[in-house]
mmCIF file of C-alpha atoms in Angstrom:
data_model
loop_
_atom_site.group_PDB
_atom_site.id
_atom_site.type_symbol
_atom_site.label_atom_id
_atom_site.label_comp_id
_atom_site.label_asym_id
_atom_site.label_seq_id
_atom_site.Cartn_x
_atom_site.Cartn_y
_atom_site.Cartn_z
ATOM 1 C CA MET A 1 129.387 -7.688 161.440
ATOM 2 C CA THR A 2 128.980 -4.528 163.466
ATOM 3 C CA SER A 3 129.508 -4.948 167.196
ATOM 4 C CA ARG A 4 126.965 -3.177 169.383
ATOM 5 C CA ARG A 5 127.283 -2.236 173.017
ATOM 6 C CA PRO A 6 125.106 -4.671 174.972
ATOM 7 C CA LEU A 7 122.189 -3.375 176.991
ATOM 8 C CA ILE A 8 119.536 -4.960 179.173
ATOM 9 C CA LEU A 9 116.336 -3.676 180.771
ATOM 10 C CA ALA A 10 114.088 -5.471 183.259
ATOM 11 C CA HIS A 11 110.863 -4.808 185.124
ATOM 12 C CA GLY A 12 109.045 -6.287 188.088
ATOM 13 C CA GLY A 13 105.578 -4.970 187.379
ATOM 14 C CA ALA A 14 103.593 -1.753 187.237
ATOM 15 C CA GLY A 15 100.763 -0.847 189.569
ATOM 16 C CA SER A 16 99.736 0.992 192.701
ATOM 17 C CA ARG A 17 102.367 -0.363 195.113
ATOM 18 C CA ARG A 18 105.829 1.057 195.616
ATOM 19 C CA VAL A 19 108.862 -1.088 194.902
ATOM 20 C CA THR A 20 110.390 -2.516 198.072
ATOM 21 C CA PRO A 21 114.124 -2.456 198.880
ATOM 22 C CA ALA A 22 114.240 -6.237 198.470
ATOM 23 C CA GLN A 23 112.649 -5.990 195.026
ATOM 24 C CA SER A 24 115.065 -3.237 193.987
ATOM 25 C CA ALA A 25 118.041 -5.338 195.070
ATOM 26 C CA CYS A 26 116.691 -8.380 193.233
ATOM 27 C CA LEU A 27 116.158 -6.383 190.043
ATOM 28 C CA ALA A 28 119.725 -5.057 190.253
ATOM 29 C CA ASP A 29 121.089 -8.571 190.695
ATOM 30 C CA ALA A 30 119.005 -9.856 187.780
ATOM 31 C CA LEU A 31 120.218 -7.030 185.532
ATOM 32 C CA ALA A 32 123.822 -7.768 186.487
ATOM 33 C CA ALA A 33 123.387 -11.459 185.706
ATOM 34 C CA GLY A 34 121.725 -10.763 182.377
ATOM 35 C CA TYR A 35 124.344 -8.222 181.377
ATOM 36 C CA GLY A 36 127.082 -10.690 182.305
ATOM 37 C CA ILE A 37 125.737 -13.037 179.660
ATOM 38 C CA LEU A 38 125.709 -10.263 177.060
ATOM 39 C CA ALA A 39 129.257 -9.194 177.995
ATOM 40 C CA GLN A 40 130.468 -12.718 177.209
ATOM 41 C CA GLY A 41 129.114 -12.350 173.688
ATOM 42 C CA ASP A 42 126.129 -14.630 174.244
ATOM 43 C CA PRO A 43 122.753 -13.884 172.628
ATOM 44 C CA ALA A 44 120.097 -11.495 173.874
ATOM 45 C CA LEU A 45 117.676 -14.408 174.175
ATOM 46 C CA ALA A 46 119.861 -16.086 176.825
ATOM 47 C CA ALA A 47 120.206 -12.831 178.751
ATOM 48 C CA VAL A 48 116.444 -12.279 178.802
ATOM 49 C CA GLU A 49 115.798 -15.820 180.009
ATOM 50 C CA CYS A 50 118.462 -15.595 182.735
ATOM 51 C CA THR A 51 117.200 -12.247 184.013
ATOM 52 C CA ILE A 52 113.606 -13.432 184.203
ATOM 53 C CA ASN A 53 114.654 -16.740 185.813
ATOM 54 C CA LEU A 54 116.094 -14.852 188.777
ATOM 55 C CA LEU A 55 112.944 -12.767 189.179
ATOM 56 C CA GLU A 56 110.756 -15.890 189.001
ATOM 57 C CA GLN A 57 112.946 -17.658 191.547
ATOM 58 C CA SER A 58 112.930 -14.824 194.075
ATOM 59 C CA GLY A 59 109.307 -15.064 195.136
ATOM 60 C CA LEU A 60 109.304 -11.256 195.405
ATOM 61 C CA PHE A 61 107.293 -10.625 192.256
ATOM 62 C CA ASN A 62 104.083 -11.813 190.668
ATOM 63 C CA ALA A 63 105.773 -14.557 188.656
ATOM 64 C CA GLY A 64 107.166 -18.018 189.280
ATOM 65 C CA ARG A 65 107.285 -18.755 193.013
ATOM 66 C CA GLY A 66 105.550 -15.471 193.837
ATOM 67 C CA ALA A 67 102.712 -15.854 191.332
ATOM 68 C CA ASN A 68 99.177 -14.814 192.238
ATOM 69 C CA ARG A 69 96.551 -17.489 192.753
ATOM 70 C CA GLN A 70 93.367 -17.625 190.752
ATOM 71 C CA LEU A 71 90.057 -17.627 192.616
ATOM 72 C CA ASP A 72 90.071 -21.417 193.020
ATOM 73 C CA GLY A 73 93.385 -21.134 194.900
ATOM 74 C CA VAL A 74 95.612 -22.432 192.097
ATOM 75 C CA GLN A 75 98.692 -20.709 190.643
ATOM 76 C CA ARG A 76 98.465 -20.712 186.854
ATOM 77 C CA MET A 77 101.277 -18.891 185.117
ATOM 78 C CA ASP A 78 101.962 -17.444 181.667
ATOM 79 C CA ALA A 79 105.221 -16.586 179.901
ATOM 80 C CA ALA A 80 106.604 -15.760 176.471
ATOM 81 C CA ILE A 81 109.948 -15.070 174.841
ATOM 82 C CA MET A 82 110.871 -13.787 171.362
ATOM 83 C CA GLU A 83 114.036 -12.978 169.425
ATOM 84 C CA GLY A 84 114.291 -10.389 166.696
ATOM 85 C CA ALA A 85 116.581 -11.970 164.096
ATOM 86 C CA ARG A 86 114.311 -14.776 162.883
ATOM 87 C CA LEU A 87 111.120 -13.634 164.632
ATOM 88 C CA LYS A 88 110.999 -16.921 166.529
ATOM 89 C CA ALA A 89 108.865 -17.068 169.653
ATOM 90 C CA GLY A 90 107.602 -19.460 172.295
ATOM 91 C CA ALA A 91 104.998 -19.201 175.029
ATOM 92 C CA VAL A 92 103.054 -21.077 177.683
ATOM 93 C CA ALA A 93 99.748 -20.227 179.327
ATOM 94 C CA SER A 94 97.943 -21.538 182.423
ATOM 95 C CA ILE A 95 100.913 -23.707 183.372
ATOM 96 C CA GLU A 96 100.978 -25.072 186.925
ATOM 97 C CA GLY A 97 103.716 -26.310 189.230
ATOM 98 C CA ILE A 98 106.732 -25.141 187.210
ATOM 99 C CA ALA A 99 109.387 -22.920 188.786
ATOM 100 C CA HIS A 100 110.475 -21.200 185.559
ATOM 101 C CA PRO A 101 107.737 -20.728 182.951
ATOM 102 C CA ILE A 102 110.066 -18.518 180.859
ATOM 103 C CA THR A 103 112.378 -21.484 180.320
ATOM 104 C CA VAL A 104 109.444 -23.612 179.183
ATOM 105 C CA ALA A 105 108.517 -20.846 176.744
ATOM 106 C CA ARG A 106 112.037 -20.904 175.293
ATOM 107 C CA LEU A 107 111.870 -24.684 174.928
ATOM 108 C CA VAL A 108 108.570 -24.363 173.046
ATOM 109 C CA MET A 109 110.356 -21.983 170.680
ATOM 110 C CA GLU A 110 113.451 -24.138 170.195
ATOM 111 C CA GLU A 111 112.182 -27.705 170.481
ATOM 112 C CA THR A 112 108.836 -27.543 168.667
ATOM 113 C CA ASP A 113 107.272 -26.012 165.576
ATOM 114 C CA HIS A 114 104.695 -24.273 167.758
ATOM 115 C CA VAL A 115 104.474 -20.925 169.513
ATOM 116 C CA LEU A 116 102.043 -21.532 172.395
ATOM 117 C CA LEU A 117 101.282 -24.494 174.656
ATOM 118 C CA VAL A 118 98.633 -24.299 177.374
ATOM 119 C CA GLY A 119 97.423 -25.924 180.559
ATOM 120 C CA PRO A 120 98.226 -29.500 181.612
ATOM 121 C CA PHE A 121 99.929 -30.265 178.312
ATOM 122 C CA ALA A 122 102.308 -27.354 178.784
ATOM 123 C CA ARG A 123 103.232 -28.830 182.178
ATOM 124 C CA LYS A 124 103.658 -32.278 180.641
ATOM 125 C CA PHE A 125 105.972 -30.772 178.031
ATOM 126 C CA ALA A 126 108.015 -29.067 180.781
ATOM 127 C CA ARG A 127 108.277 -32.272 182.800
ATOM 128 C CA HIS A 128 109.582 -34.093 179.732
ATOM 129 C CA PHE A 129 112.617 -31.802 179.918
ATOM 130 C CA THR A 130 112.934 -32.447 183.686
ATOM 131 C CA LEU A 131 112.590 -28.765 184.518
ATOM 132 C CA ASP A 132 112.417 -27.648 188.151
ATOM 133 C CA GLN A 133 109.038 -28.234 189.705
ATOM 134 C CA HIS A 134 107.428 -25.600 191.890
ATOM 135 C CA ARG A 135 106.245 -27.042 195.179
ATOM 136 C CA VAL A 136 102.640 -26.027 195.551
ATOM 137 C CA THR A 137 101.449 -25.090 199.056
ATOM 138 C CA GLY A 138 97.851 -25.056 200.148
ATOM 139 C CA LYS A 139 94.860 -26.741 198.520
ATOM 140 C CA PRO A 140 92.517 -25.627 195.753
ATOM 141 C CA ARG A 141 89.360 -23.998 197.059
ATOM 142 C CA ARG A 142 86.227 -26.087 196.708
ATOM 143 C CA LEU A 143 83.823 -23.373 195.633
ATOM 144 C CA SER A 144 80.923 -23.529 193.237
ATOM 145 C CA TYR A 145 81.496 -21.703 189.991
ATOM 146 C CA GLY A 146 78.689 -19.333 190.883
ATOM 147 C CA ARG A 147 80.493 -18.335 194.095
ATOM 148 C CA ILE A 148 83.780 -17.896 192.223
ATOM 149 C CA LEU A 149 82.118 -15.682 189.620
ATOM 150 C CA ALA A 150 80.376 -13.589 192.292
ATOM 151 C CA LYS A 151 83.669 -13.139 194.157
ATOM 152 C CA GLN A 152 85.401 -11.972 190.994
ATOM 153 C CA LYS A 153 82.712 -9.383 190.324
ATOM 154 C CA ARG A 154 82.994 -7.986 193.859
ATOM 155 C CA SER A 155 86.773 -7.645 193.759
ATOM 156 C CA ARG A 156 88.693 -4.552 192.765
ATOM 157 C CA THR A 157 92.218 -5.214 191.591
ATOM 158 C CA LYS A 158 94.773 -2.825 193.099
ATOM 159 C CA ARG A 159 97.977 -4.748 192.518
ATOM 160 C CA HIS A 160 99.064 -6.150 189.221
ATOM 161 C CA GLY A 161 102.286 -6.886 187.477
ATOM 162 C CA THR A 162 104.511 -9.090 185.453
ATOM 163 C CA VAL A 163 108.250 -9.558 185.291
ATOM 164 C CA GLY A 164 110.020 -9.050 182.006
ATOM 165 C CA ALA A 165 113.159 -8.062 180.180
ATOM 166 C CA VAL A 166 114.443 -6.821 176.847
ATOM 167 C CA ALA A 167 118.042 -7.004 175.662
ATOM 168 C CA LEU A 168 120.392 -6.018 172.848
ATOM 169 C CA ASP A 169 123.442 -8.181 172.175
ATOM 170 C CA ARG A 170 126.743 -7.506 170.413
ATOM 171 C CA SER A 171 125.434 -8.798 167.086
ATOM 172 C CA GLY A 172 122.611 -6.247 167.094
ATOM 173 C CA THR A 173 119.861 -8.777 167.844
ATOM 174 C CA VAL A 174 117.117 -7.841 170.271
ATOM 175 C CA ALA A 175 114.973 -10.135 172.413
ATOM 176 C CA ALA A 176 112.031 -9.725 174.760
ATOM 177 C CA GLY A 177 110.341 -11.840 177.405
ATOM 178 C CA ALA A 178 107.716 -11.762 180.142
ATOM 179 C CA SER A 179 106.500 -14.071 182.896
ATOM 180 C CA THR A 180 103.493 -13.578 185.146
ATOM 181 C CA GLY A 181 101.036 -14.951 187.641
ATOM 182 C CA GLY A 182 98.342 -12.688 186.225
ATOM 183 C CA ILE A 183 96.280 -10.205 188.209
ATOM 184 C CA GLU A 184 94.397 -10.454 191.490
ATOM 185 C CA SER A 185 90.881 -11.908 191.527
ATOM 186 C CA MET A 186 91.177 -13.966 188.344
ATOM 187 C CA LEU A 187 88.625 -16.488 187.203
ATOM 188 C CA PRO A 188 90.211 -19.928 186.851
ATOM 189 C CA GLY A 189 91.673 -20.237 183.373
ATOM 190 C CA ARG A 190 92.097 -16.515 182.818
ATOM 191 C CA VAL A 191 95.019 -15.698 180.492
ATOM 192 C CA GLY A 192 96.483 -12.225 180.145
ATOM 193 C CA ASP A 193 98.697 -10.508 177.620
ATOM 194 C CA SER A 194 102.065 -11.979 178.604
ATOM 195 C CA PRO A 195 101.930 -15.202 176.527
ATOM 196 C CA LEU A 196 100.342 -13.503 173.525
ATOM 197 C CA ILE A 197 102.989 -12.511 170.996
ATOM 198 C CA GLY A 198 102.389 -8.927 169.906
ATOM 199 C CA SER A 199 100.425 -8.061 173.034
ATOM 200 C CA GLY A 200 102.741 -8.667 175.998
ATOM 201 C CA VAL A 201 106.030 -9.113 174.151
ATOM 202 C CA TYR A 202 107.470 -8.486 170.717
ATOM 203 C CA ALA A 203 110.969 -8.383 169.230
ATOM 204 C CA ASP A 204 112.107 -7.562 165.702
ATOM 205 C CA ASN A 205 115.597 -6.464 164.642
ATOM 206 C CA HIS A 206 113.941 -4.126 162.121
ATOM 207 C CA SER A 207 112.084 -2.189 164.827
ATOM 208 C CA GLY A 208 112.890 -3.092 168.430
ATOM 209 C CA ALA A 209 111.876 -5.073 171.503
ATOM 210 C CA VAL A 210 109.053 -4.486 173.973
ATOM 211 C CA SER A 211 108.007 -6.160 177.238
ATOM 212 C CA MET A 212 104.737 -5.077 178.830
ATOM 213 C CA THR A 213 103.236 -5.141 182.311
ATOM 214 C CA GLY A 214 99.868 -4.038 183.651
ATOM 215 C CA ILE A 215 96.249 -5.088 183.209
ATOM 216 C CA GLY A 216 96.417 -7.548 180.337
ATOM 217 C CA GLU A 217 92.885 -7.152 179.041
ATOM 218 C CA GLY A 218 93.607 -3.623 177.785
ATOM 219 C CA ILE A 219 97.047 -4.562 176.464
ATOM 220 C CA ILE A 220 95.507 -7.418 174.467
ATOM 221 C CA ARG A 221 92.772 -5.270 172.958
ATOM 222 C CA LEU A 222 95.280 -2.809 171.511
ATOM 223 C CA VAL A 223 98.055 -5.350 170.757
ATOM 224 C CA ILE A 224 100.365 -2.941 172.550
ATOM 225 C CA ALA A 225 103.818 -4.517 172.147
ATOM 226 C CA LYS A 226 103.508 -4.827 168.369
ATOM 227 C CA SER A 227 101.911 -1.387 168.130
ATOM 228 C CA ILE A 228 104.912 0.190 169.872
ATOM 229 C CA CYS A 229 107.289 -1.705 167.568
ATOM 230 C CA ASP A 230 105.333 -0.442 164.554
ATOM 231 C CA HIS A 231 105.869 3.104 165.787
ATOM 232 C CA LEU A 232 109.600 2.383 166.149
ATOM 233 C CA ALA A 233 109.686 1.059 162.590
ATOM 234 C CA MET A 234 108.246 4.393 161.431
ATOM 235 C CA GLY A 235 111.263 6.170 162.919
ATOM 236 C CA LYS A 236 109.853 7.280 166.246
ATOM 237 C CA SER A 237 112.081 7.173 169.318
ATOM 238 C CA PRO A 238 111.355 4.610 172.063
ATOM 239 C CA ALA A 239 110.107 7.365 174.361
ATOM 240 C CA VAL A 240 107.734 8.820 171.785
ATOM 241 C CA ALA A 241 106.509 5.422 170.616
ATOM 242 C CA ALA A 242 105.728 4.292 174.159
ATOM 243 C CA ARG A 243 104.094 7.573 175.117
ATOM 244 C CA GLN A 244 101.828 7.677 172.058
ATOM 245 C CA VAL A 245 100.615 4.085 172.351
ATOM 246 C CA LEU A 246 100.088 4.258 176.108
ATOM 247 C CA ARG A 247 98.127 7.474 175.592
ATOM 248 C CA ILE A 248 95.752 5.570 173.306
ATOM 249 C CA LEU A 249 95.445 2.847 175.950
ATOM 250 C CA THR A 250 94.339 5.350 178.585
ATOM 251 C CA SER A 251 92.133 7.508 176.370
ATOM 252 C CA ARG A 252 90.301 4.761 174.473
ATOM 253 C CA ILE A 253 89.800 2.053 177.078
ATOM 254 C CA HIS A 254 91.108 3.513 180.356
ATOM 255 C CA GLY A 255 93.775 0.825 180.526
ATOM 256 C CA THR A 256 96.839 0.747 182.765
ATOM 257 C CA ALA A 257 100.276 -0.517 181.760
ATOM 258 C CA GLY A 258 104.010 -0.029 181.745
ATOM 259 C CA ALA A 259 106.511 -0.814 179.004
ATOM 260 C CA LEU A 260 110.181 -1.510 178.403
ATOM 261 C CA VAL A 261 111.064 -0.319 174.905
ATOM 262 C CA LEU A 262 114.434 -0.904 173.219
ATOM 263 C CA SER A 263 115.486 -0.050 169.680
ATOM 264 C CA PRO A 264 118.202 -1.941 167.762
ATOM 265 C CA ASP A 265 120.482 1.127 167.893
ATOM 266 C CA GLY A 266 120.517 1.014 171.708
ATOM 267 C CA ARG A 267 118.043 3.782 172.494
ATOM 268 C CA PHE A 268 115.489 2.826 175.125
ATOM 269 C CA ALA A 269 112.626 4.025 177.270
ATOM 270 C CA ILE A 270 110.789 2.878 180.397
ATOM 271 C CA ARG A 271 107.278 4.323 180.530
ATOM 272 C CA HIS A 272 104.154 3.674 182.606
ATOM 273 C CA VAL A 273 100.685 5.116 183.179
ATOM 274 C CA THR A 274 100.413 3.586 186.661
ATOM 275 C CA PRO A 275 101.579 5.271 189.878
ATOM 276 C CA HIS A 276 104.641 3.018 190.096
ATOM 277 C CA MET A 277 106.752 0.693 187.971
ATOM 278 C CA ALA A 278 109.622 -1.372 189.354
ATOM 279 C CA ALA A 279 112.223 -1.407 186.592
ATOM 280 C CA GLY A 280 115.815 -0.740 185.661
ATOM 281 C CA TRP A 281 118.558 -1.027 183.089
ATOM 282 C CA TRP A 282 122.294 -1.533 182.708
ATOM 283 C CA ASN A 283 124.850 -1.058 179.963
ATOM 284 C CA GLY A 284 127.837 -2.267 181.996
ATOM 285 C CA THR A 285 128.892 1.180 183.201
ATOM 286 C CA GLY A 286 128.763 1.914 186.933
ATOM 287 C CA GLN A 287 125.978 0.017 188.673
ATOM 288 C CA PRO A 288 122.553 -1.134 187.438
ATOM 289 C CA ILE A 289 119.943 1.635 187.605
ATOM 290 C CA VAL A 290 116.731 0.598 189.369
ATOM 291 C CA GLN A 291 113.805 2.908 190.179
ATOM 292 C CA GLY A 292 110.163 2.737 191.143
ATOM 293 C CA GLU A 293 108.938 5.573 188.921
ATOM 294 C CA PHE A 294 109.891 6.808 185.451
ATOM 295 C CA SER A 295 108.728 10.010 183.774
#
């Protein structure tokens, strides 16, 4: 078996706001932790989960403890994870009160024959495994549905994002994951791209791994993660594949997104069509690289 040099990439969302120093430091720490798992010879899947766990835990990003609230005042979170050797995947959507949705997604993949669990039953599944609960502060808003719908129509989302990671391990297997609290001004029950395999995440050892961030509605409509992997499978570089698919997103539906793209040979790209994208990478040399913009 050929031994590859491990590599990990992570992001903390793409949008209109600049990355803060605290977010940059957290991303660097998460990359270091994820790479440490790869350096020990452990699988890419474990590195992706570990990296995202730290971002969820921090409260600095729109995921886990820092997740946005939907218009009824409730945090409902989505997450997905996928590995490229067997094309196995797991996901949760609209899960409440759980500190680490990405871990629940991995349990769905490994402990069931399913791919996606949603809502209260996803939480019940998580509680069966005694996962950390997220202490919810505040109370749901008692608004009529008409008022909620009117508020959503008046709002203009300026901040959006997701946390995610992709990794390559020594065996040559790739993995991808994402976890999110959605976007601002969401109707209760709204689900974005992150838990939808092929839209928000995709991983295949024959093409590569992708983790998306941005406005999920556009990402879903063009099945962006799988589309980028299809371009990789045709021999295009990560940079070209990301650029071409994101160009379609902007030209056809005026969507906004950012992407981590990693090929099984270790080439990678970080691309976005938003003003900023908090992201970085590390291959074990020097220090983790974290930036707020990528060309």
